[in-house]
Amino acid sequence: MTEAFVVKREIQIAAPLASVFAFLTDPLKIVSWMGLEASTELHPGGLFYLKGVAGDHARAARGAFREVVPVHRLAYSFGWEGGEEVPPGSSLIEIDLIDKDSGTLVRMTHSGLPNAAQCASHDKGWAHYLDRLADAAAGRDPGPDNGPVHKA
């Protein structure tokens, strides 16, 4: 059975694998491109926590790492605290880092989303944040994180 509600994105980043991996796993580096506060426990079953910006208020996401292969792959469950449609641990984010063209190809898949609206919202969020990750990992300042722009 093919899962209908999946976000897939790729981006080439002008930085080595180890640098990009650090920006995905080190809480101090994570908050340089996404969110206000982060916590990671880099082992299977370890915590993934991110407090970010959603409109005019902060929103927290939580999950657990399923795979941690240094500089090559991350997989972790994901969901929003207090979220009814995507609660903590209800979806899966998989990120593969591939050495390519003197940089890193980031291949991200976010599966387990419940419907088309959540898929579209998360797709928009990933587009925003992967661009910010590319800037930060390449040594550019992505500026303050105001979250993806949402239309009312």
Short mmCIF file of C-alpha atoms in Angstrom, two decimals:
data_model
loop_
_atom_site.label_atom_id
_atom_site.label_comp_id
_atom_site.label_asym_id
_atom_site.label_seq_id
_atom_site.Cartn_x
_atom_site.Cartn_y
_atom_site.Cartn_z
CA MET A 1 0.00 0.00 0.00
CA THR A 2 1.33 3.43 -0.93
CA GLU A 3 1.09 6.07 1.77
CA ALA A 4 -0.58 9.18 0.37
CA PHE A 5 0.45 11.77 2.93
CA VAL A 6 4.24 11.98 2.73
CA VAL A 7 6.51 15.00 2.32
CA LYS A 8 9.72 14.42 0.38
CA ARG A 9 12.35 17.09 -0.16
CA GLU A 10 15.96 17.28 -1.27
CA ILE A 11 18.41 20.13 -1.01
CA GLN A 12 22.09 20.44 -1.87
CA ILE A 13 24.12 22.18 0.83
CA ALA A 14 27.57 23.67 0.32
CA ALA A 15 29.01 22.10 3.47
CA PRO A 16 30.55 18.74 4.42
CA LEU A 17 28.51 15.85 5.84
CA ALA A 18 29.81 16.32 9.39
CA SER A 19 28.84 19.99 9.44
CA VAL A 20 25.31 19.36 8.16
CA PHE A 21 24.88 16.46 10.61
CA ALA A 22 25.91 18.77 13.48
CA PHE A 23 23.30 21.34 12.43
CA LEU A 24 20.67 18.57 12.60
CA THR A 25 21.73 17.14 15.96
CA ASP A 26 23.50 19.71 18.16
CA PRO A 27 20.84 21.73 20.05
CA LEU A 28 22.88 24.95 19.88
CA LYS A 29 23.27 24.59 16.12
CA ILE A 30 19.62 23.53 15.60
CA VAL A 31 18.32 26.77 17.11
CA SER A 32 20.51 28.80 14.74
CA TRP A 33 18.15 27.81 11.90
CA MET A 34 14.99 26.38 13.51
CA GLY A 35 13.15 27.04 16.72
CA LEU A 36 13.84 28.69 20.03
CA GLU A 37 14.94 25.72 22.12
CA ALA A 38 16.07 22.18 21.28
CA SER A 39 17.12 19.02 23.09
CA THR A 40 18.46 15.81 21.57
CA GLU A 41 19.55 12.45 22.97
CA LEU A 42 21.33 10.85 20.03
CA HIS A 43 20.58 7.16 20.46
CA PRO A 44 17.64 4.91 19.54
CA GLY A 45 14.84 5.76 21.97
CA GLY A 46 16.47 9.10 22.85
CA LEU A 47 14.50 12.33 23.00
CA PHE A 48 14.01 14.78 20.14
CA TYR A 49 12.47 18.04 21.40
CA LEU A 50 12.02 21.35 19.61
CA LYS A 51 10.21 24.45 20.79
CA GLY A 52 9.50 26.65 17.81
CA VAL A 53 7.48 29.51 16.47
CA ALA A 54 3.95 29.09 15.17
CA GLY A 55 2.33 32.39 14.30
CA ASP A 56 2.28 34.56 17.42
CA HIS A 57 3.01 31.77 19.90
CA ALA A 58 5.58 29.07 20.67
CA ARG A 59 4.76 25.46 19.88
CA ALA A 60 6.69 22.35 20.92
CA ALA A 61 7.38 19.18 18.98
CA ARG A 62 8.50 15.93 20.54
CA GLY A 63 9.59 12.52 19.38
CA ALA A 64 12.17 9.79 19.80
CA PHE A 65 15.17 8.83 17.70
CA ARG A 66 14.84 5.50 15.91
CA GLU A 67 18.13 5.59 14.00
CA VAL A 68 21.28 7.63 14.45
CA VAL A 69 24.07 6.87 11.99
CA PRO A 70 26.62 9.67 12.51
CA VAL A 71 27.06 11.95 9.50
CA HIS A 72 24.81 9.76 7.30
CA ARG A 73 21.28 9.18 8.63
CA LEU A 74 18.72 10.23 11.22
CA ALA A 75 15.24 8.85 11.77
CA TYR A 76 12.95 10.05 14.53
CA SER A 77 9.29 10.09 15.43
CA PHE A 78 7.70 13.52 15.50
CA GLY A 79 4.53 15.30 16.57
CA TRP A 80 3.19 18.42 18.23
CA GLU A 81 2.50 18.63 21.96
CA GLY A 82 -1.23 19.20 22.37
CA GLY A 83 -1.75 18.38 18.69
CA GLU A 84 -4.80 16.28 17.88
CA GLU A 85 -3.96 15.54 14.23
CA VAL A 86 -0.18 15.05 14.61
CA PRO A 87 0.48 14.23 18.28
CA PRO A 88 3.99 13.47 19.58
CA GLY A 89 5.47 10.37 18.01
CA SER A 90 2.75 9.97 15.38
CA SER A 91 4.81 10.72 12.27
CA LEU A 92 8.32 9.77 11.13
CA ILE A 93 11.11 11.99 9.82
CA GLU A 94 13.96 10.31 7.95
CA ILE A 95 16.99 12.31 6.84
CA ASP A 96 19.76 10.88 4.71
CA LEU A 97 22.97 12.84 4.08
CA ILE A 98 24.86 11.99 0.89
CA ASP A 99 28.32 13.25 -0.06
CA LYS A 100 27.77 14.90 -3.45
CA ASP A 101 29.31 17.66 -5.56
CA SER A 102 31.76 18.82 -2.86
CA GLY A 103 28.88 19.24 -0.42
CA THR A 104 25.95 17.37 1.09
CA LEU A 105 22.72 16.28 -0.49
CA VAL A 106 20.02 16.22 2.18
CA ARG A 107 17.19 13.81 1.37
CA MET A 108 14.28 14.18 3.81
CA THR A 109 11.08 12.12 4.05
CA HIS A 110 8.30 12.95 6.53
CA SER A 111 5.73 10.15 6.61
CA GLY A 112 2.72 9.25 8.73
CA LEU A 113 0.90 12.54 8.25
CA PRO A 114 -2.86 12.08 8.64
CA ASN A 115 -4.35 14.12 5.79
CA ALA A 116 -3.72 16.42 2.83
CA ALA A 117 -3.95 19.60 4.92
CA GLN A 118 -1.28 18.44 7.37
CA CYS A 119 0.86 17.20 4.48
CA ALA A 120 0.66 20.63 2.79
CA SER A 121 1.40 22.46 6.05
CA HIS A 122 4.43 20.31 6.83
CA ASP A 123 5.64 20.56 3.22
CA LYS A 124 5.59 24.35 3.53
CA GLY A 125 7.41 24.16 6.85
CA TRP A 126 10.11 21.85 5.46
CA ALA A 127 10.65 24.11 2.43
CA HIS A 128 11.18 27.05 4.79
CA TYR A 129 13.43 25.24 7.24
CA LEU A 130 15.59 23.31 4.78
CA ASP A 131 16.47 26.61 3.09
CA ARG A 132 17.43 27.99 6.52
CA LEU A 133 19.47 24.84 7.26
CA ALA A 134 21.35 25.28 3.97
CA ASP A 135 22.23 28.86 4.92
CA ALA A 136 23.33 28.01 8.46
CA ALA A 137 25.39 24.94 7.52
CA ALA A 138 27.13 26.88 4.74
CA GLY A 139 28.15 29.60 7.23
CA ARG A 140 25.51 32.17 6.31
CA ASP A 141 23.20 33.76 8.88
CA PRO A 142 19.60 32.69 8.13
CA GLY A 143 18.30 35.53 10.33
CA PRO A 144 15.72 35.22 13.10
CA ASP A 145 13.27 32.34 12.92
CA ASN A 146 9.77 33.70 12.50
CA GLY A 147 8.45 30.35 11.30
CA PRO A 148 7.02 29.69 7.87
CA VAL A 149 4.55 32.29 6.65
CA HIS A 150 0.99 31.00 7.05
CA LYS A 151 -2.00 32.54 5.36
CA ALA A 152 -5.12 32.80 7.48
#
